[in-house]
């Protein structure tokens, strides 16, 4: 009988399109003894698993059915010790609001060797809809915040992000759309361009753009549900007509890549 070597690979499945999986993740999936996959991982990727691989769904649907984290930890421990190589396949990147590092720490605490393979985060897929995360002159950086904290309240970091000249990307924020819109209006920034996006790398992609003050209406207009991202900032207006005035046309030739100033 072969000795079983317990090990855990926490692997990013990317934003949905199976072809956006990394080459390393593709190779490792072909060697799995067990795959524990979540709600956001494209199940087409399970076809890469070798014969005899055990594939178990351990997903969490926002505000719906979910597998408790304690159950996932128990499965990691049991399967790694009995089968060997366990792949924890998580949508996007496991270390961006994905609890991937929690699972790494748990496995290490129980003597299980761990490995991490990054994935393309869903926010990087915004480029498929002509929304760059940064753009010279227009955006000085990116804030990634969660819309809802563990206690259900709106993230306090959002108000800090609103004061910057950076793009704001909000994960898990749909339920807080009205509060987010109100917060921007209170700061006098209700006309800031915003977009709500879902499944941007898949055929069923959805997009709604407009001033952030209309955020709840944007969600309703395209019947956008979970999982979705909210992105707020001038970058949204570079490639979209947000308020009837195409903001991208306000950029000079220089500002679009050759230096220069934002034309007001």
Tab-separated table of C-alpha atoms in Angstrom:
chain	number	residue	atom	x	y	z
A	1	UNK	CA	0.000	0.000	0.000
A	2	UNK	CA	1.299	3.434	-0.945
A	3	UNK	CA	1.935	5.937	1.807
A	4	UNK	CA	-0.534	8.812	1.791
A	5	UNK	CA	1.054	12.260	1.975
A	6	UNK	CA	-1.504	14.730	3.362
A	7	UNK	CA	-1.440	18.025	1.494
A	8	UNK	CA	-3.772	20.869	0.663
A	9	UNK	CA	-3.723	23.043	-2.441
A	10	UNK	CA	-5.823	26.202	-2.190
A	11	UNK	CA	-6.458	27.040	-5.827
A	12	UNK	CA	-8.074	30.046	-7.489
A	13	UNK	CA	-10.590	29.053	-10.175
A	14	UNK	CA	-10.704	32.543	-11.684
A	15	UNK	CA	-13.727	34.718	-12.508
A	16	UNK	CA	-15.828	32.117	-14.328
A	17	UNK	CA	-14.500	31.426	-17.812
A	18	UNK	CA	-12.620	28.101	-17.541
A	19	UNK	CA	-9.984	29.358	-19.990
A	20	UNK	CA	-8.924	31.997	-17.454
A	21	UNK	CA	-7.561	29.302	-15.154
A	22	UNK	CA	-3.782	29.467	-14.679
A	23	UNK	CA	-1.585	26.811	-16.243
A	24	UNK	CA	-0.353	25.739	-12.817
A	25	UNK	CA	-3.892	25.273	-11.508
A	26	UNK	CA	-4.750	23.285	-14.642
A	27	UNK	CA	-1.835	20.939	-14.029
A	28	UNK	CA	-2.498	20.446	-10.315
A	29	UNK	CA	-6.205	19.706	-10.825
A	30	UNK	CA	-5.162	16.741	-12.954
A	31	UNK	CA	-3.392	15.225	-9.937
A	32	UNK	CA	-6.113	15.654	-7.312
A	33	UNK	CA	-7.330	12.876	-5.050
A	34	UNK	CA	-10.153	15.071	-3.719
A	35	UNK	CA	-11.564	18.386	-4.935
A	36	UNK	CA	-13.591	20.525	-2.555
A	37	UNK	CA	-15.198	23.156	-4.774
A	38	UNK	CA	-17.279	26.198	-3.953
A	39	UNK	CA	-20.279	27.959	-5.423
A	40	UNK	CA	-18.234	30.344	-7.599
A	41	UNK	CA	-15.901	27.792	-9.198
A	42	UNK	CA	-16.976	26.800	-12.698
A	43	UNK	CA	-17.897	23.120	-12.489
A	44	UNK	CA	-16.503	22.551	-15.993
A	45	UNK	CA	-13.114	22.541	-14.292
A	46	UNK	CA	-13.991	19.290	-12.523
A	47	UNK	CA	-13.566	17.534	-15.883
A	48	UNK	CA	-9.825	17.993	-15.386
A	49	UNK	CA	-9.854	15.685	-12.380
A	50	UNK	CA	-8.351	12.206	-12.848
A	51	UNK	CA	-10.408	9.032	-12.678
A	52	UNK	CA	-11.192	8.151	-9.090
A	53	UNK	CA	-10.997	11.724	-7.840
A	54	UNK	CA	-13.696	12.562	-5.293
A	55	UNK	CA	-15.405	15.902	-6.034
A	56	UNK	CA	-17.427	17.407	-3.194
A	57	UNK	CA	-19.473	20.610	-3.282
A	58	UNK	CA	-18.883	22.801	-0.230
A	59	UNK	CA	-20.306	26.080	-1.473
A	60	UNK	CA	-21.730	29.092	0.264
A	61	UNK	CA	-24.545	31.017	-1.418
A	62	UNK	CA	-24.909	34.562	-0.014
A	63	UNK	CA	-27.913	34.767	2.271
A	64	UNK	CA	-28.841	31.209	1.299
A	65	UNK	CA	-27.701	27.624	1.781
A	66	UNK	CA	-24.100	27.220	2.814
A	67	UNK	CA	-21.584	24.711	4.047
A	68	UNK	CA	-20.301	25.780	7.490
A	69	UNK	CA	-16.607	26.610	7.578
A	70	UNK	CA	-16.156	24.072	10.365
A	71	UNK	CA	-17.469	21.355	8.048
A	72	UNK	CA	-15.024	22.393	5.327
A	73	UNK	CA	-12.142	22.258	7.813
A	74	UNK	CA	-13.207	18.810	8.943
A	75	UNK	CA	-13.321	17.584	5.330
A	76	UNK	CA	-9.869	19.005	4.608
A	77	UNK	CA	-8.475	17.138	7.593
A	78	UNK	CA	-10.273	13.862	6.883
A	79	UNK	CA	-9.639	13.743	3.143
A	80	UNK	CA	-5.998	14.864	3.304
A	81	UNK	CA	-5.190	12.175	5.854
A	82	UNK	CA	-7.098	9.411	4.063
A	83	UNK	CA	-6.631	10.312	0.374
A	84	UNK	CA	-3.593	12.604	0.124
A	85	UNK	CA	-3.786	15.584	-2.210
A	86	UNK	CA	-6.834	17.764	-1.552
A	87	UNK	CA	-7.614	20.653	-3.897
A	88	UNK	CA	-9.694	23.429	-2.399
A	89	UNK	CA	-11.074	25.057	-5.555
A	90	UNK	CA	-12.391	28.554	-4.937
A	91	UNK	CA	-13.805	31.145	-7.323
A	92	UNK	CA	-11.686	34.175	-8.182
A	93	UNK	CA	-8.614	34.414	-5.986
A	94	UNK	CA	-8.809	32.510	-2.682
A	95	UNK	CA	-7.013	35.226	-0.734
A	96	UNK	CA	-9.418	38.033	-1.743
A	97	UNK	CA	-12.475	37.721	0.513
A	98	UNK	CA	-12.243	33.965	0.076
A	99	UNK	CA	-11.175	32.527	3.457
A	100	UNK	CA	-8.395	30.736	1.637
A	101	UNK	CA	-5.755	31.682	4.164
A	102	UNK	CA	-7.974	30.536	7.046
A	103	UNK	CA	-7.959	27.076	5.474
A	104	UNK	CA	-4.207	27.213	4.922
A	105	UNK	CA	-3.633	28.024	8.607
A	106	UNK	CA	-6.016	25.276	9.722
A	107	UNK	CA	-4.253	22.673	7.595
A	108	UNK	CA	-0.802	23.724	8.800
A	109	UNK	CA	-1.944	23.547	12.418
A	110	UNK	CA	-2.776	19.882	11.795
A	111	UNK	CA	0.497	18.994	10.106
A	112	UNK	CA	-0.791	19.116	6.548
A	113	UNK	CA	1.529	20.575	3.894
A	114	UNK	CA	-0.061	23.536	2.117
A	115	UNK	CA	0.259	25.243	-1.248
A	116	UNK	CA	-1.377	28.318	-2.759
A	117	UNK	CA	-2.156	28.928	-6.432
A	118	UNK	CA	-3.555	32.408	-7.156
A	119	UNK	CA	-6.512	32.991	-9.419
A	120	UNK	CA	-7.707	35.946	-11.479
A	121	UNK	CA	-10.029	37.927	-9.240
A	122	UNK	CA	-13.488	38.908	-10.456
A	123	UNK	CA	-12.538	42.586	-10.228
A	124	UNK	CA	-9.902	42.045	-12.909
A	125	UNK	CA	-12.670	40.932	-15.253
A	126	UNK	CA	-14.034	44.489	-15.267
A	127	UNK	CA	-11.739	45.089	-18.225
A	128	UNK	CA	-14.058	42.942	-20.349
A	129	UNK	CA	-16.582	45.788	-20.069
A	130	UNK	CA	-14.082	48.595	-20.767
A	131	UNK	CA	-13.691	49.457	-17.093
A	132	UNK	CA	-9.993	49.650	-16.186
A	133	UNK	CA	-9.219	49.451	-12.497
A	134	UNK	CA	-6.787	52.330	-12.844
A	135	UNK	CA	-6.140	54.944	-15.489
A	136	UNK	CA	-3.513	57.664	-15.440
A	137	UNK	CA	-4.852	61.025	-14.175
A	138	UNK	CA	-8.343	59.581	-13.532
A	139	UNK	CA	-7.601	57.086	-10.749
A	140	UNK	CA	-4.738	57.065	-8.267
A	141	UNK	CA	-5.296	53.512	-7.027
A	142	UNK	CA	-7.827	50.864	-6.097
A	143	UNK	CA	-9.748	50.182	-2.898
A	144	UNK	CA	-11.139	46.679	-2.456
A	145	UNK	CA	-13.726	46.590	0.294
A	146	UNK	CA	-16.426	44.234	1.450
A	147	UNK	CA	-19.888	45.733	1.385
A	148	UNK	CA	-21.069	43.801	4.395
A	149	UNK	CA	-19.025	42.987	7.474
A	150	UNK	CA	-19.490	39.869	9.580
A	151	UNK	CA	-21.947	41.698	11.829
A	152	UNK	CA	-24.041	42.763	8.831
A	153	UNK	CA	-23.085	46.439	8.922
A	154	UNK	CA	-21.688	48.500	6.063
A	155	UNK	CA	-17.893	48.529	5.986
A	156	UNK	CA	-16.468	51.632	7.670
A	157	UNK	CA	-13.567	51.547	5.203
A	158	UNK	CA	-15.973	52.538	2.442
A	159	UNK	CA	-16.212	56.087	3.813
A	160	UNK	CA	-12.433	56.306	3.818
A	161	UNK	CA	-12.311	55.067	0.228
A	162	UNK	CA	-14.897	57.641	-0.838
A	163	UNK	CA	-12.531	60.440	0.176
A	164	UNK	CA	-9.819	59.278	-2.219
A	165	UNK	CA	-9.344	59.694	-5.953
A	166	UNK	CA	-9.140	55.938	-6.390
A	167	UNK	CA	-11.431	53.341	-7.890
A	168	UNK	CA	-13.628	51.642	-5.311
A	169	UNK	CA	-14.523	47.980	-5.862
A	170	UNK	CA	-17.098	46.550	-3.482
A	171	UNK	CA	-17.477	42.814	-3.027
A	172	UNK	CA	-20.657	41.399	-1.477
A	173	UNK	CA	-22.359	44.774	-1.567
A	174	UNK	CA	-25.678	44.229	-3.352
A	175	UNK	CA	-27.678	44.054	-0.144
A	176	UNK	CA	-26.188	47.400	0.851
A	177	UNK	CA	-26.798	49.180	-2.483
A	178	UNK	CA	-29.178	51.747	-0.986
A	179	UNK	CA	-26.833	52.474	1.924
A	180	UNK	CA	-23.847	52.831	-0.403
A	181	UNK	CA	-25.755	55.263	-2.624
A	182	UNK	CA	-26.870	57.280	0.410
A	183	UNK	CA	-23.313	57.440	1.775
A	184	UNK	CA	-22.004	58.904	-1.493
A	185	UNK	CA	-24.862	61.399	-1.622
A	186	UNK	CA	-24.157	62.512	1.942
A	187	UNK	CA	-20.597	63.286	0.891
A	188	UNK	CA	-21.757	65.226	-2.146
A	189	UNK	CA	-20.529	62.567	-4.552
A	190	UNK	CA	-23.839	61.171	-5.773
A	191	UNK	CA	-22.966	61.770	-9.429
A	192	UNK	CA	-19.815	59.640	-9.306
A	193	UNK	CA	-19.940	57.049	-12.127
A	194	UNK	CA	-20.789	53.544	-10.950
A	195	UNK	CA	-21.357	50.112	-12.414
A	196	UNK	CA	-22.892	46.894	-11.153
A	197	UNK	CA	-21.604	43.777	-12.880
A	198	UNK	CA	-22.258	40.051	-12.799
A	199	UNK	CA	-20.718	37.048	-14.594
A	200	UNK	CA	-18.511	39.269	-16.767
A	201	UNK	CA	-16.577	36.400	-18.347
A	202	UNK	CA	-19.621	34.249	-19.119
A	203	UNK	CA	-22.409	34.405	-21.752
A	204	UNK	CA	-24.976	35.462	-19.122
A	205	UNK	CA	-22.990	38.584	-18.232
A	206	UNK	CA	-24.880	41.594	-16.898
A	207	UNK	CA	-23.886	45.253	-16.643
A	208	UNK	CA	-25.652	48.393	-15.455
A	209	UNK	CA	-24.010	51.834	-15.336
A	210	UNK	CA	-25.102	55.201	-13.983
A	211	UNK	CA	-24.507	57.713	-11.198
A	212	UNK	CA	-23.865	56.056	-7.852
A	213	UNK	CA	-26.955	57.776	-6.409
A	214	UNK	CA	-29.054	55.493	-8.651
A	215	UNK	CA	-27.343	52.297	-7.486
A	216	UNK	CA	-30.507	50.458	-6.301
A	217	UNK	CA	-32.224	51.258	-9.602
A	218	UNK	CA	-29.213	50.010	-11.545
A	219	UNK	CA	-29.378	46.674	-9.746
A	220	UNK	CA	-33.102	46.386	-10.429
A	221	UNK	CA	-32.837	47.469	-14.078
A	222	UNK	CA	-30.814	44.398	-15.055
A	223	UNK	CA	-32.168	42.105	-12.318
A	224	UNK	CA	-28.626	41.611	-11.046
A	225	UNK	CA	-28.248	39.065	-8.271
A	226	UNK	CA	-25.392	37.448	-6.372
A	227	UNK	CA	-22.532	37.133	-7.069
A	228	UNK	CA	-21.926	40.665	-8.301
A	229	UNK	CA	-19.467	43.524	-7.968
A	230	UNK	CA	-20.040	47.233	-7.557
A	231	UNK	CA	-17.355	49.508	-8.987
A	232	UNK	CA	-17.396	53.256	-8.347
A	233	UNK	CA	-15.134	55.906	-9.808
A	234	UNK	CA	-14.252	57.966	-12.855
A	235	UNK	CA	-12.868	54.874	-14.616
A	236	UNK	CA	-16.449	53.703	-15.227
A	237	UNK	CA	-17.087	56.808	-17.319
A	238	UNK	CA	-14.102	56.275	-19.593
A	239	UNK	CA	-15.903	53.756	-21.760
A	240	UNK	CA	-19.558	54.265	-20.846
A	241	UNK	CA	-22.184	56.969	-21.114
A	242	UNK	CA	-23.121	57.252	-17.454
A	243	UNK	CA	-25.180	60.450	-17.234
A	244	UNK	CA	-25.803	61.406	-20.846
A	245	UNK	CA	-22.363	63.016	-21.122
A	246	UNK	CA	-19.671	60.608	-22.273
A	247	UNK	CA	-16.947	61.246	-19.733
A	248	UNK	CA	-14.315	59.546	-21.842
A	249	UNK	CA	-14.566	62.385	-24.372
A	250	UNK	CA	-13.381	64.796	-21.676
A	251	UNK	CA	-9.955	63.235	-21.736
A	252	UNK	CA	-7.380	64.949	-23.867
A	253	UNK	CA	-5.138	62.953	-26.156
A	254	UNK	CA	-2.326	63.459	-23.686
A	255	UNK	CA	-4.321	62.240	-20.671
A	256	UNK	CA	-5.194	59.029	-22.488
A	257	UNK	CA	-1.641	57.850	-22.291
A	258	UNK	CA	0.881	60.520	-23.131
A	259	UNK	CA	0.762	62.619	-19.974
A	260	UNK	CA	-1.146	65.867	-19.648
A	261	UNK	CA	-4.089	66.990	-17.576
A	262	UNK	CA	-7.694	65.977	-17.040
A	263	UNK	CA	-9.748	68.437	-19.077
A	264	UNK	CA	-12.572	70.035	-17.137
